């Protein structure tokens, strides 16, 4: 909300207080000043000048050569504006002036060979409007040689204040003044009322009836007759333009002015357009349509609180008036509405209609129910003054159940308990009194305060403590660096994921983070997708069901910019609706699982002077996955399964599982899918369920003594039928060996015509040792030769000479 | 007789070995003295002819001789081998080595880790919670009444009427307080979602770290102390800071913490919107209504909570001017950090 410092000063004496101090103190007491425009600082160097003479520029058709009088001297100035004429009073920027638009300084310049000693300004250059059609021509009355800061009332300080939702009371100049009064411990005054009421009684001209008093607890109305609708006076237009409002006519401007003055939204009806000169406040019973004063037809759901006349609705209560009763230039008689509506009701209507106005913004936060009468009178007075109207005698004030001031207790010792320091009791009482609270009960330990009805946010003891803290200043709360020790058990639920990240990095992978929101075409690839009810765009309308589709998009994007070798990992949550569910009604209806994805494509290593180039292949992926599990000490308990022709997104597909539970899946991504992403090269990826992996993570590694006895290594090579897999052989080797065999490694694999048709050679290196003793040649030999004969028999394999 | 020969061979060997220049001469020396028919072996053969009385003495002398000479021989051999290596050491050291690729964590993770480490050092546990949350945990339990304008502070992606994508990590506070009894001292990092227009300053997903401390004597003063200690560790010792009143439905009193803009040192610049201050986090004392919702006695216990955005923090710390880059995963960006 924009607040004018000059306007604030109408109600409080701030003499001798610098504007930056006000900005600082407001911010530090909870009314955060986000931006400040100090007009005096901006405009002090611009002066009113008189154009004495205008000639054509000797070298340029569109430029004029002017002699301007600045009050002290005559200066030659080149001007490009079409409307500059001699005899005008204009805004002149002498050399050295900083121009707000574009933030540049005026210097002595030579324009097409002629010297120019300043600039005659247009409105846009002064940041007063976007108008650049010509220079700003001033009124005859302004004084030449004076600063425009004074002559044009450009001497205000306008603050943009961010009002938090708990402080609707501060959504007006008086609201801000109330806080300033408490901060500076000063008095403030409300605008004074001088109502010249006519002898005609309002009751004879209008009536008000509330049918739905729950949603409209109070409705105050006044009538001003024989008003002339016209332009507002300068002072009023000036007030409104400073805070960013466009003046319209005296009646509309007054209602806006009073809203920004007192915080009470007001509406002016053309009384003669109200059937029966009557106001009825009621909620609609059926769905209907209504045309608001912005000429838009709006669909109203049943149960919308409306202001009606004797026949029809004339305004959406608290939101916007209707076209059918709005003020026009021919309006004579005005009914002023100053009401208090139920905040939740206004918010509901505003949300349903998608229509938020300055009025609804205030009503849905809370306006002061006790303030409607004063606001109505203030409005009536100003309308009558500015439109030469006649205020009818009396007020219609329907207020069936008075909203009373709340009483809130305060135990002084709780202040220290919450804030960590003591505020003297007298100071506590003084602060609360300055904020308009009244002492209702007092004892040594506890006071009871009544809270003015405009402070809807103060209901509990803690709310009073907050008021004390903010007015006394958060800076006054000590900063205690002693940090107490909590005895609770320490946990770090992220440690497993952290360890996973470390391993992934050490394996050469870079971490990526993708937006879990994606389009349907991605989300549907890998699972049972969950839709966002109110997405920002269709390509962010679903939650990811797996990390893979998002990662493939990243691969595609990077290949596009020439990054063809990628080794990336991601840790993130994926979401799947349970297959038997249509809609989420409980946490049991969907899964949210943390996953880890490794994805790789391109070259495992570039060709160097030492080694040939190698592309990533399925064995690169397998190696990485196994290294990861090894580092987690899970390599011994996790089993692989390999598949062909499964219904997956992989053509080479395998899984890792533990006790029948699948921990992860991956392989080489199918070409068809890659095509969908426009990826022209092989991509390998593997995705783990981290929730499962975490649950089986081994109980922690134990120290094992380094081996004391020598190892014996035996190599053997067999020729097998091509159909025999590595896995079959290795499983059999383990099965046929005693516990003396500690590791088996395949170190050679090849096919060659010399081996025979459909044959291949696999060579293994076997490691035997014991933790307890040195093995004898005989026992190893015995075990080894038994193995050779068993393998030969089992696979019909022939031993090759090694 | 034999004794003299021993001494002769000893001095002869010493003379010979002094002249050795290369491997070939060394090998000749080895053959002359240590081969099967070499001079030392011959002496051992002669030992057989010695008398029973002399044998032990002479045997000992011979063994000593052999040990001595072998040692000298070995030492010259090592010398020669070393000098040979130098000769052949024509390797071009300027050739590049074989590089190992070490990956890296995302900049957001790195920033999060840094924050986590500091708070762990201050005695905080680390817990997580789901991103697809109930409206109750995300709003109602945190004292955002239904139909209250406070909800407008956080534009929400809804899944159903009652489920949504969490708009902050604060619902984890509710989960933690429902699960554990005080004292509770945790931080809760995680991903959050806001239905806000995407720009260089805001993205629809972002990371937050939430903090919560509940015990019998937790005060605002201690909240200030903890956060100042954090800020000094994270941003540097000498920084200036301020706490100013703010509003969050789940804390009261509430505050925002600003630190001196480290880009302009408080003079005012574009990044700090010419205020000289940068807002780094929101915080406050846990609202009694929140305690009520999780059945913690708010007369007995007090608590504080705080929350900070990680992307914003990383933007400031690394001088990045567009928040969207964090989620683009351009490999050239990822490799920089
Ligand atoms: Zn700055």
Tab-separated table of C-alpha atoms in Angstrom, chain A residues 28 81 108 253 375 416 497 524 561 576 591 647 727 760:
chain	number	residue	atom	x	y	z
A	28	UNK	CA	11.391	-2.063	12.523
A	81	UNK	CA	9.313	19.339	-28.429
A	108	UNK	CA	26.389	21.482	-21.285
A	253	UNK	CA	-12.723	10.419	-5.274
A	375	UNK	CA	-16.529	6.971	7.979
A	416	UNK	CA	10.175	-12.883	29.986
A	497	UNK	CA	21.146	-39.947	1.153
A	524	UNK	CA	2.714	-41.366	-18.222
A	561	UNK	CA	24.036	-27.829	-27.038
A	576	UNK	CA	2.356	-42.754	-8.053
A	591	UNK	CA	3.127	-43.550	-2.868
A	647	UNK	CA	7.450	-54.673	-21.180
A	727	UNK	CA	26.359	-66.066	-14.619
A	760	UNK	CA	33.649	-68.925	-26.846
